[in-house]
PDB file of C-alpha atoms in Angstrom:
ATOM      1  CA  LEU A 187     -32.047  14.220 -42.265  1.00  0.00           C
ATOM      2  CA  GLY A 188     -28.358  12.269 -42.622  1.00  0.00           C
ATOM      3  CA  GLN A 189     -26.334  14.653 -40.494  1.00  0.00           C
ATOM      4  CA  SER A 190     -25.989  12.445 -37.623  1.00  0.00           C
ATOM      5  CA  ASP A 191     -22.718  13.389 -36.895  1.00  0.00           C
ATOM      6  CA  GLU A 192     -22.924  17.049 -36.905  1.00  0.00           C
ATOM      7  CA  ALA A 193     -25.896  16.082 -34.503  1.00  0.00           C
ATOM      8  CA  VAL A 194     -24.035  14.418 -32.001  1.00  0.00           C
ATOM      9  CA  ARG A 195     -20.978  17.614 -32.232  1.00  0.00           C
ATOM     10  CA  VAL A 196     -23.777  20.122 -31.447  1.00  0.00           C
ATOM     11  CA  LEU A 197     -25.206  18.052 -29.055  1.00  0.00           C
ATOM     12  CA  ALA A 198     -21.880  17.243 -27.155  1.00  0.00           C
ATOM     13  CA  ASP A 199     -20.553  21.100 -27.565  1.00  0.00           C
ATOM     14  CA  THR A 200     -24.317  22.332 -26.359  1.00  0.00           C
ATOM     15  CA  TRP A 201     -24.059  19.941 -23.034  1.00  0.00           C
ATOM     16  CA  GLN A 202     -20.465  21.226 -22.796  1.00  0.00           C
ATOM     17  CA  GLN A 203     -21.906  24.942 -22.242  1.00  0.00           C
ATOM     18  CA  PHE A 204     -24.862  23.561 -20.411  1.00  0.00           C
ATOM     19  CA  PRO A 205     -23.906  20.211 -18.226  1.00  0.00           C
ATOM     20  CA  ASP A 206     -26.651  20.647 -15.532  1.00  0.00           C
ATOM     21  CA  ASN A 207     -29.026  19.828 -18.794  1.00  0.00           C
ATOM     22  CA  PHE A 208     -30.017  16.667 -18.031  1.00  0.00           C
ATOM     23  CA  ASP A 209     -31.750  15.987 -21.482  1.00  0.00           C
ATOM     24  CA  ILE A 210     -29.214  17.170 -23.321  1.00  0.00           C
ATOM     25  CA  GLY A 211     -26.758  14.621 -21.353  1.00  0.00           C
ATOM     26  CA  TRP A 212     -29.413  12.239 -22.398  1.00  0.00           C
ATOM     27  CA  ALA A 213     -30.366  12.824 -25.682  1.00  0.00           C
ATOM     28  CA  LEU A 214     -25.991  12.621 -26.255  1.00  0.00           C
ATOM     29  CA  ALA A 215     -25.990   9.044 -24.401  1.00  0.00           C
ATOM     30  CA  THR A 216     -28.771   7.589 -26.559  1.00  0.00           C
ATOM     31  CA  ILE A 217     -28.240   8.811 -29.944  1.00  0.00           C
ATOM     32  CA  SER A 218     -24.415   6.852 -29.175  1.00  0.00           C
ATOM     33  CA  ARG A 219     -26.049   4.204 -27.707  1.00  0.00           C
ATOM     34  CA  ASP A 220     -27.948   4.475 -30.651  1.00  0.00           C
ATOM     35  CA  ARG A 221     -25.435   4.695 -33.406  1.00  0.00           C
ATOM     36  CA  GLY A 222     -23.916   2.137 -31.824  1.00  0.00           C
ATOM     37  CA  ASP A 223     -21.022   3.640 -30.347  1.00  0.00           C
ATOM     38  CA  ILE A 224     -21.431   2.091 -26.952  1.00  0.00           C
ATOM     39  CA  ASP A 225     -18.204   3.061 -25.075  1.00  0.00           C
ATOM     40  CA  GLN A 226     -19.264   6.607 -25.313  1.00  0.00           C
ATOM     41  CA  ALA A 227     -22.680   6.093 -24.385  1.00  0.00           C
ATOM     42  CA  ARG A 228     -21.353   4.717 -21.192  1.00  0.00           C
ATOM     43  CA  ALA A 229     -18.531   7.426 -20.521  1.00  0.00           C
ATOM     44  CA  LEU A 230     -22.035   9.654 -21.237  1.00  0.00           C
ATOM     45  CA  ALA A 231     -24.455   7.305 -19.261  1.00  0.00           C
ATOM     46  CA  ARG A 232     -21.675   7.396 -16.396  1.00  0.00           C
ATOM     47  CA  GLN A 233     -21.740  11.143 -16.351  1.00  0.00           C
ATOM     48  CA  LEU A 234     -25.321  11.406 -16.122  1.00  0.00           C
ATOM     49  CA  VAL A 235     -25.245   9.471 -13.219  1.00  0.00           C
ATOM     50  CA  GLU A 236     -22.534  11.128 -11.466  1.00  0.00           C
ATOM     51  CA  ARG A 237     -24.594  14.827 -11.888  1.00  0.00           C
ATOM     52  CA  PHE A 238     -27.773  13.245 -11.278  1.00  0.00           C
ATOM     53  CA  PRO A 239     -27.808  10.543  -8.898  1.00  0.00           C
ATOM     54  CA  GLU A 240     -31.706  10.393  -8.496  1.00  0.00           C
ATOM     55  CA  SER A 241     -32.574   9.606 -12.199  1.00  0.00           C
ATOM     56  CA  THR A 242     -33.587   5.914 -12.643  1.00  0.00           C
ATOM     57  CA  GLN A 243     -33.369   6.825 -16.140  1.00  0.00           C
ATOM     58  CA  ALA A 244     -29.547   7.400 -15.912  1.00  0.00           C
ATOM     59  CA  ARG A 245     -29.448   4.168 -13.966  1.00  0.00           C
ATOM     60  CA  GLN A 246     -31.513   2.326 -15.801  1.00  0.00           C
ATOM     61  CA  LEU A 247     -29.362   3.237 -19.193  1.00  0.00           C
ATOM     62  CA  LEU A 248     -25.950   2.972 -17.278  1.00  0.00           C
ATOM     63  CA  SER A 249     -27.277  -0.451 -16.493  1.00  0.00           C
ATOM     64  CA  THR A 250     -27.924  -2.096 -19.802  1.00  0.00           C
ATOM     65  CA  LEU A 251     -25.296  -0.357 -21.705  1.00  0.00           C
ATOM     66  CA  SER A 252     -22.998  -2.077 -19.320  1.00  0.00           C
ATOM     67  CA  GLU A 253     -23.991  -5.712 -19.408  1.00  0.00           C
TER      68      GLU A 253
END
């Protein structure tokens, strides 16, 4: 609804509170990617891979951001 900056801030705050919630981290990483903030998206994808090494989604996201 035109409030993407606020959405990113809320997601970032929420993920800090719930770092073991994959969905929050995934949403934050993909929104960052979609907004063109590739460095932030890459850093978040790395964190997802570290926290959730079994996640093929996280590994694929990091791979696409590292190309």
